[in-house]
Amino acid sequence: MDKIVIAGGQRLRGEIQVSGAKNAALPLLASSLLSTGASTWHNVPNLNDVSTMGKLLRRLGCEVSSASDATADGQDTLIIHPYRVEKAGFTAPYELVKTMRASVLVLGPLAARYGRARVSLPGGCAIGARPIDMHLRALEAMGAQISLDHGYVDLSVPHGRLRGSNIVFDVPTVTGTENILMAAALARGRSVIENAAREPEVEELAIVLNKMGARIQGAGTAVIQVEGVEELHPIEHAILPDRIEAGTFLVAAAIAGDDVLVKDCRPEHLDAVMAKLRTSGVRMEIEEGGIRVFGNRDLDIQAVDVTTQPHPGFPTDMQAQFMVLACCAHGQSVIKETIFENRFMHVPELSRMGADIHIDGRVAIIRGRRPLAGATVMATDLRASASLVLAGLVAKGRTEVLRVYHLDRGYERIERKLRAIGAHIERVEA
Ligand code: EPU
């Protein structure tokens, strides 16, 4: 299995490009199931999770083809045509769902457009139990009949069409809101989703569905209103930049950079992350082309306390990366994880590199400025693996990050991007 090898201590300088957002691409590609023809998606990141979604959509009877895209900086274009979904059996099999929980995003579109779905239950994952009970309850409220059968969610819609409904989520759920948004777009009548997730990716999905002909208002706020329509038509759309990849590069630049431009990101999606970076003393400027970070050689970073929250709060997907910033900071930082119950798997690995981190339940206390030393490390999820790469950039000596497939799920060619701005980092094929 491939590994990433880093020789720490190099200064980063130059421009680093942000790719299309994984967590926008996944619901958007799934939304292709809703339309009457072939949709074209530009700026699709080249990630394992995206190819898993491609495989799943093929399995569900879509034609998925790629085209090289001259207009979007050489990044990938996918064309998805749901041309024979009725013949393909409406099944998202365990083999695919177990490799990517976001496979559950086909449930809403299948229920809405075809009135049938059989989707494997994802089960727990490394960062927490992550049930989908809120997705299922909302679909039931819209008239779907759901039973659990040998690990599968078996869904059918009597009379073929969901009905609009008032949905109140117990807590904001990102993929839950996305599933119900897609379901409501083609339901009969009006739906209101309360306590909806406000993440930019949810808003992007609503923009796209409206382009397809849906009637959605309020996405990006906690209350979304949807007037169901009869039909949605195919569109062409470029996926927004990945705010978590951008945030990861901001931290890299803050701890190891001299002058780095994180290119083509959307600063308005990074408010909470930038606010915390500023509190810790990192100097940044928003430019037309992105965010410029002026790192400082003396690593004059101050401790910073962080509590993860649903958007617009501080994202759980940046918690592990901020832990590395805290390791480099003067003083004691407190990081509290409120979204997932088991998202500190990077801590034992960072400790092996010399970090001083104490965990008490969902709180991590980090005493900064302990020298980090390169080591062989591995993590069991995507953002934890990204934090180990960041730690490797500032550690003394050689760091090997194993289980690179976690990184490949959510970061497009991270080693090439970091190498281009001066990191000594390479992928070693096993
Ligand atoms: N939850 C339930 N029941 C449900 C749904 C969620 O109890 O039916 C709980 C979860 O267990 C969690 C909380 O609600 O405690 C919020 O989870 P949410 O549903 O919002 O998470 P998700 O939709 O499964 C997405 C991202 C994650 C990101 C979270 C939180 C995608 C494909 N995934 O997951 O991204 O961490 O929102 O922002 O959008 C990542 O990219 O590394 C990643 C894990």
XYZ file of C-alpha atoms and ligand atoms in Angstrom:
474
model
C 0.000 0.000 0.000
C 1.280 3.510 -0.842
C 2.691 5.754 1.837
C 3.498 9.451 2.047
C 7.044 10.262 3.085
C 7.879 13.746 4.350
C 11.215 15.289 5.297
C 10.112 17.972 7.732
C 11.352 21.503 8.200
C 11.077 22.935 4.666
C 9.543 26.383 4.223
C 6.518 26.638 1.936
C 6.225 29.461 -0.585
C 4.138 30.006 -3.719
C 0.634 29.274 -4.908
C -1.444 26.217 -4.084
C -4.615 25.414 -5.989
C -7.835 24.278 -4.316
C -9.857 21.554 -6.093
C -13.615 21.092 -6.342
C -15.335 20.256 -3.053
C -15.754 16.574 -2.225
C -18.778 17.177 -0.023
C -20.460 19.234 -2.740
C -19.545 16.848 -5.560
C -21.117 13.834 -3.850
C -24.691 15.211 -3.489
C -24.483 17.011 -6.827
C -23.495 13.873 -8.718
C -26.288 12.004 -6.912
C -28.749 14.716 -7.966
C -28.146 13.653 -11.587
C -30.589 10.818 -10.797
C -33.386 13.390 -10.554
C -33.147 14.825 -14.017
C -34.680 13.824 -17.317
C -31.376 13.818 -19.217
C -27.584 14.039 -19.063
C -26.092 16.586 -16.631
C -22.549 17.885 -17.052
C -20.399 18.544 -13.978
C -17.175 20.540 -14.192
C -14.413 20.964 -11.614
C -15.074 17.456 -10.281
C -12.247 16.543 -7.911
C -10.306 13.412 -8.724
C -10.909 11.548 -5.467
C -11.647 8.000 -4.442
C -15.013 9.002 -2.946
C -16.004 10.599 -6.240
C -15.103 7.469 -8.194
C -17.092 5.418 -5.674
C -20.101 7.660 -6.347
C -19.487 7.153 -10.101
C -19.480 3.369 -9.626
C -22.656 3.557 -7.578
C -24.462 5.687 -10.161
C -23.412 3.246 -12.914
C -24.720 0.409 -10.805
C -28.012 2.304 -10.513
C -28.324 2.523 -14.283
C -26.654 5.840 -15.084
C -24.196 6.328 -17.896
C -21.176 8.088 -16.374
C -18.589 9.407 -18.796
C -15.690 11.765 -18.315
C -14.340 14.425 -20.618
C -11.243 16.520 -20.282
C -12.251 20.070 -19.567
C -10.308 22.830 -21.251
C -12.238 25.580 -19.479
C -11.690 24.528 -15.887
C -7.920 24.382 -15.508
C -7.623 20.851 -16.786
C -9.896 19.509 -14.072
C -12.328 16.753 -14.677
C -15.716 16.920 -16.250
C -18.268 14.172 -15.701
C -21.422 13.662 -17.715
C -24.110 11.625 -15.987
C -27.192 10.355 -17.732
C -29.774 8.394 -15.698
C -30.964 6.613 -18.834
C -31.886 3.160 -17.579
C -32.396 3.478 -13.835
C -35.771 1.743 -13.996
C -34.094 -1.409 -15.338
C -31.159 -1.460 -12.907
C -32.910 -2.498 -9.678
C -32.564 0.650 -7.486
C -29.975 -1.057 -5.271
C -26.986 0.575 -3.561
C -25.056 -2.537 -2.519
C -23.152 -3.041 0.713
C -19.791 -3.399 -1.143
C -20.020 0.245 -2.223
C -21.835 1.761 0.772
C -19.335 0.268 3.219
C -16.493 2.124 1.460
C -18.381 5.436 1.453
C -21.230 6.428 3.773
C -22.215 9.296 1.481
C -23.642 6.594 -0.834
C -26.780 7.157 1.217
C -27.242 10.350 -0.839
C -28.910 8.310 -3.584
C -31.819 7.514 -1.254
C -33.597 10.885 -1.591
C -33.336 11.080 -5.405
C -34.382 7.439 -5.916
C -37.387 7.885 -3.617
C -38.421 11.122 -5.310
C -37.998 10.208 -8.953
C -38.599 6.453 -8.994
C -40.514 5.721 -5.785
C -38.212 2.766 -5.061
C -34.842 2.285 -3.374
C -32.864 -0.454 -1.719
C -29.819 1.035 -0.035
C -27.459 -0.762 2.317
C -27.328 0.718 5.808
C -23.881 2.267 6.225
C -23.233 1.032 9.780
C -20.824 2.804 12.135
C -17.567 4.309 11.014
C -14.219 5.274 12.485
C -15.348 8.702 13.727
C -18.672 7.716 15.291
C -21.904 5.725 15.045
C -23.352 8.099 12.440
C -26.883 6.730 12.145
C -29.241 7.806 9.319
C -32.416 7.709 11.411
C -33.252 11.361 10.680
C -33.049 10.760 6.893
C -35.420 7.805 7.217
C -37.925 9.513 9.527
C -38.147 12.488 7.179
C -38.728 10.273 4.138
C -41.442 8.413 6.067
C -43.089 11.729 6.904
C -43.150 12.356 3.155
C -45.065 9.137 2.586
C -42.293 6.594 1.951
C -42.738 3.125 3.392
C -39.478 1.904 4.824
C -38.465 -1.455 6.192
C -35.100 -2.817 7.186
C -34.254 -6.054 5.466
C -30.968 -7.933 5.936
C -28.988 -4.735 6.493
C -30.750 -2.861 3.705
C -33.187 0.040 3.772
C -36.063 -1.054 1.569
C -38.067 1.953 0.478
C -41.203 2.227 -1.606
C -43.594 5.065 -2.216
C -47.270 4.112 -2.491
C -48.799 5.821 -5.562
C -45.265 6.562 -6.763
C -44.824 10.137 -5.562
C -43.684 11.564 -2.241
C -45.773 14.285 -0.664
C -44.457 17.546 0.721
C -44.163 17.656 4.487
C -42.899 19.672 7.446
C -39.629 18.209 8.613
C -37.897 19.272 11.813
C -34.455 17.773 12.299
C -33.353 17.098 15.906
C -29.891 18.398 15.032
C -28.726 19.797 11.708
C -27.599 16.954 9.467
C -25.701 17.772 6.279
C -26.405 14.725 4.115
C -29.843 14.382 5.761
C -30.784 17.913 4.674
C -29.392 17.164 1.204
C -31.366 13.932 0.867
C -34.612 15.612 1.918
C -33.968 18.631 -0.306
C -33.640 16.296 -3.301
C -36.697 14.320 -2.222
C -38.813 17.440 -1.676
C -37.818 18.951 -5.019
C -39.958 16.385 -6.863
C -42.583 15.750 -4.158
C -46.225 16.728 -4.534
C -46.805 20.030 -2.700
C -44.819 22.088 -0.264
C -42.133 21.016 2.204
C -40.507 22.985 4.980
C -37.221 21.737 6.440
C -36.519 23.212 9.877
C -33.225 23.072 11.746
C -31.681 22.419 8.324
C -27.909 22.227 7.901
C -26.533 25.558 6.674
C -23.280 24.314 5.147
C -22.238 25.938 1.830
C -22.533 22.524 0.174
C -26.250 22.398 1.096
C -26.712 25.860 -0.378
C -24.845 24.795 -3.514
C -27.149 21.800 -3.917
C -30.190 24.083 -3.672
C -28.709 26.437 -6.280
C -28.155 23.487 -8.593
C -31.621 22.029 -8.034
C -33.140 25.447 -8.761
C -31.109 25.556 -11.992
C -32.708 22.198 -12.835
C -36.135 23.760 -12.317
C -36.781 23.176 -8.601
C -38.389 25.833 -6.405
C -36.309 26.087 -3.242
C -35.922 29.083 -0.958
C -33.949 29.647 2.210
C -31.034 27.238 1.648
C -28.090 28.464 3.704
C -30.477 29.300 6.567
C -32.039 26.964 9.136
C -35.446 26.963 7.405
C -35.727 25.792 3.800
C -38.952 25.890 1.814
C -39.503 23.709 -1.197
C -42.430 23.741 -3.641
C -42.335 20.372 -5.384
C -42.259 20.394 -9.188
C -43.225 17.725 -11.750
C -39.889 17.385 -13.478
C -36.257 18.468 -13.285
C -34.135 19.001 -16.357
C -30.415 18.384 -16.957
C -27.899 21.173 -16.384
C -24.228 22.059 -16.692
C -22.477 23.237 -13.522
C -18.983 23.781 -12.078
C -18.533 22.500 -8.515
C -17.494 25.039 -5.885
C -14.002 24.918 -4.315
C -13.349 22.694 -1.316
C -13.350 24.831 1.849
C -11.827 22.042 3.956
C -8.965 21.437 1.539
C -8.429 25.229 1.499
C -8.522 25.342 5.314
C -5.971 22.517 5.469
C -3.623 24.525 3.215
C -4.161 27.653 5.351
C -2.939 25.724 8.375
C 0.004 24.298 6.390
C 0.971 27.830 5.375
C 0.502 29.151 8.916
C 2.822 26.594 10.494
C 5.350 26.042 7.704
C 4.927 28.836 5.173
C 6.629 32.096 4.358
C 4.195 33.469 1.810
C 1.559 31.163 0.372
C -1.448 31.996 -1.784
C -4.257 29.475 -1.320
C -5.768 29.904 -4.756
C -9.376 29.870 -5.921
C -11.005 29.313 -2.571
C -14.062 31.154 -1.279
C -13.062 33.158 1.823
C -16.737 33.629 2.793
C -16.924 29.868 3.420
C -13.931 29.988 5.730
C -14.992 32.706 8.185
C -14.818 30.560 11.337
C -11.487 29.009 10.336
C -9.927 32.359 9.426
C -11.228 33.960 12.634
C -9.449 31.314 14.714
C -6.272 31.626 12.657
C -6.329 35.391 13.198
C -6.885 34.906 16.940
C -3.786 32.752 17.018
C -1.822 35.521 15.322
C -1.648 34.232 11.743
C -1.512 37.064 9.216
C -3.693 36.639 6.131
C -5.036 38.808 3.344
C -7.956 38.134 1.075
C -7.000 38.750 -2.530
C -8.957 38.393 -5.721
C -7.339 35.039 -6.433
C -7.681 33.546 -2.936
C -6.218 33.932 0.547
C -2.579 34.855 1.098
C -0.977 33.636 4.310
C 2.137 35.289 5.633
C 3.615 32.564 7.800
C 6.260 33.544 10.273
C 9.576 31.875 10.743
C 9.563 32.371 14.486
C 6.314 30.419 14.722
C 4.869 33.145 16.858
C 1.492 31.391 16.981
C -0.635 31.736 20.103
C -2.795 29.052 21.704
C -6.389 29.025 20.495
C -9.522 27.323 21.839
C -11.876 25.705 19.359
C -15.301 24.081 19.665
C -16.650 22.323 16.595
C -20.174 23.315 15.565
C -22.454 22.970 12.563
C -21.870 25.715 9.965
C -21.364 28.654 10.342
C -19.482 27.450 13.448
C -16.035 25.918 13.358
C -16.115 22.773 11.145
C -15.427 19.355 12.641
C -13.618 18.585 9.379
C -10.907 21.115 10.390
C -10.522 19.967 14.001
C -7.638 17.536 13.454
C -5.688 20.048 11.359
C -6.136 22.727 14.054
C -4.768 20.327 16.615
C -1.437 20.508 14.747
C -1.589 24.311 14.774
C -2.179 24.090 18.536
C 0.874 21.819 18.844
C 2.954 24.616 17.269
C 1.434 27.412 19.373
C 2.657 29.068 22.563
C 0.565 28.021 25.551
C -2.334 25.681 26.135
C -5.203 25.217 23.668
C -8.492 23.464 24.349
C -10.260 21.758 21.455
C -13.777 20.422 21.947
C -15.403 18.077 19.426
C -19.189 18.248 19.599
C -20.265 16.668 16.279
C -18.757 13.188 16.323
C -18.072 11.080 19.404
C -14.807 9.502 18.270
C -12.902 12.055 16.263
C -9.596 12.199 18.142
C -7.863 9.279 16.448
C -5.028 11.499 15.336
C -4.125 12.217 18.966
C -2.229 8.994 19.782
C -0.334 9.337 16.499
C 0.538 13.003 17.149
C 1.632 11.984 20.647
C 4.010 9.461 19.086
C 5.563 12.405 17.254
C 6.113 14.181 20.567
C 2.929 16.240 20.938
C 1.640 16.884 24.460
C -2.113 16.235 24.248
C -4.430 15.102 26.984
C -7.917 13.849 26.152
C -10.852 14.053 28.528
C -13.983 12.777 26.818
C -14.730 15.122 23.946
C -12.121 17.671 25.000
C -8.454 17.707 24.040
C -5.976 19.875 25.920
C -2.856 20.646 23.944
C 0.317 22.101 25.420
C 2.079 23.645 22.484
C 5.670 24.089 21.383
C 6.800 20.584 22.276
C 9.240 19.695 19.472
C 7.703 17.227 17.020
C 9.873 14.439 15.660
C 9.193 12.461 12.478
C 7.753 8.973 12.955
C 5.811 6.310 11.124
C 2.147 7.099 11.710
C -1.262 6.139 10.436
C -4.837 7.146 11.022
C -8.206 5.651 10.380
C -9.941 8.605 8.795
C -9.457 11.282 6.218
C -8.993 14.469 8.239
C -6.879 12.686 10.853
C -4.541 11.603 8.047
C -4.377 15.198 6.781
C -3.328 16.341 10.255
C -0.471 13.829 10.228
C 0.768 15.241 6.916
C 0.697 18.731 8.464
C 2.605 17.483 11.500
C 5.144 15.870 9.164
C 5.788 19.258 7.510
C 7.028 20.769 10.785
C 8.504 17.687 12.484
C 12.211 17.139 12.645
C 13.305 14.334 10.340
C 11.332 11.795 8.366
C 7.624 11.095 8.754
C 5.875 8.236 6.989
C 2.096 8.418 6.803
C 0.606 5.004 6.133
C -2.859 4.106 4.820
C -2.791 6.804 2.191
C -6.143 5.620 0.853
C -7.797 7.742 3.568
C -6.137 10.854 2.156
C -7.023 9.874 -1.403
C -10.691 9.868 -0.441
C -10.671 13.620 0.092
C -7.455 15.311 -1.054
C -6.549 15.434 -4.716
C -2.807 14.790 -5.183
C -1.948 16.459 -1.883
C 1.716 15.464 -2.156
C 2.087 17.082 -5.585
C 0.385 20.264 -4.453
C 2.532 20.603 -1.331
C 5.712 19.644 -3.204
C 5.065 22.446 -5.698
C 5.276 25.001 -2.860
C 8.469 23.597 -1.393
C 7.580 20.663 0.848
C 9.818 17.621 0.675
C 7.028 15.144 0.327
C 6.513 12.164 -1.915
C 4.270 9.195 -2.409
C 6.104 5.914 -2.266
C 4.335 3.123 -4.056
C 4.500 -0.151 -2.246
N -26.854 12.136 12.926
C -27.799 11.347 13.522
N -28.807 10.815 12.754
C -28.898 11.056 11.415
C -27.914 11.870 10.792
C -26.899 12.406 11.577
O -27.763 11.114 14.726
O -29.812 10.567 10.767
C -25.802 12.750 13.752
C -24.382 12.302 13.363
O -24.048 11.078 13.960
C -23.553 13.472 13.852
C -24.472 14.677 13.578
O -25.780 14.144 13.462
O -23.328 13.368 15.226
C -24.164 15.465 12.315
O -23.855 14.581 11.248
P -24.212 14.893 9.747
O -25.399 14.095 9.344
O -24.287 16.373 9.526
O -22.930 14.308 9.000
P -22.911 13.680 7.555
O -23.930 14.322 6.720
O -22.884 12.202 7.650
C -21.237 15.410 6.503
C -19.909 15.370 5.810
C -18.829 15.025 6.829
C -18.834 16.101 7.917
C -20.234 16.194 8.541
C -20.364 17.302 9.561
C -20.503 14.715 3.570
C -20.463 13.691 2.504
N -19.965 14.375 4.744
O -21.464 14.114 7.058
O -17.590 15.062 6.140
O -17.898 15.801 8.887
O -21.220 16.408 7.517
O -20.061 18.526 8.990
O -20.974 15.820 3.350
C -15.312 14.555 5.770
O -15.380 15.173 4.691
O -14.197 14.192 6.257
C -16.536 14.253 6.506
C -16.588 13.317 7.452
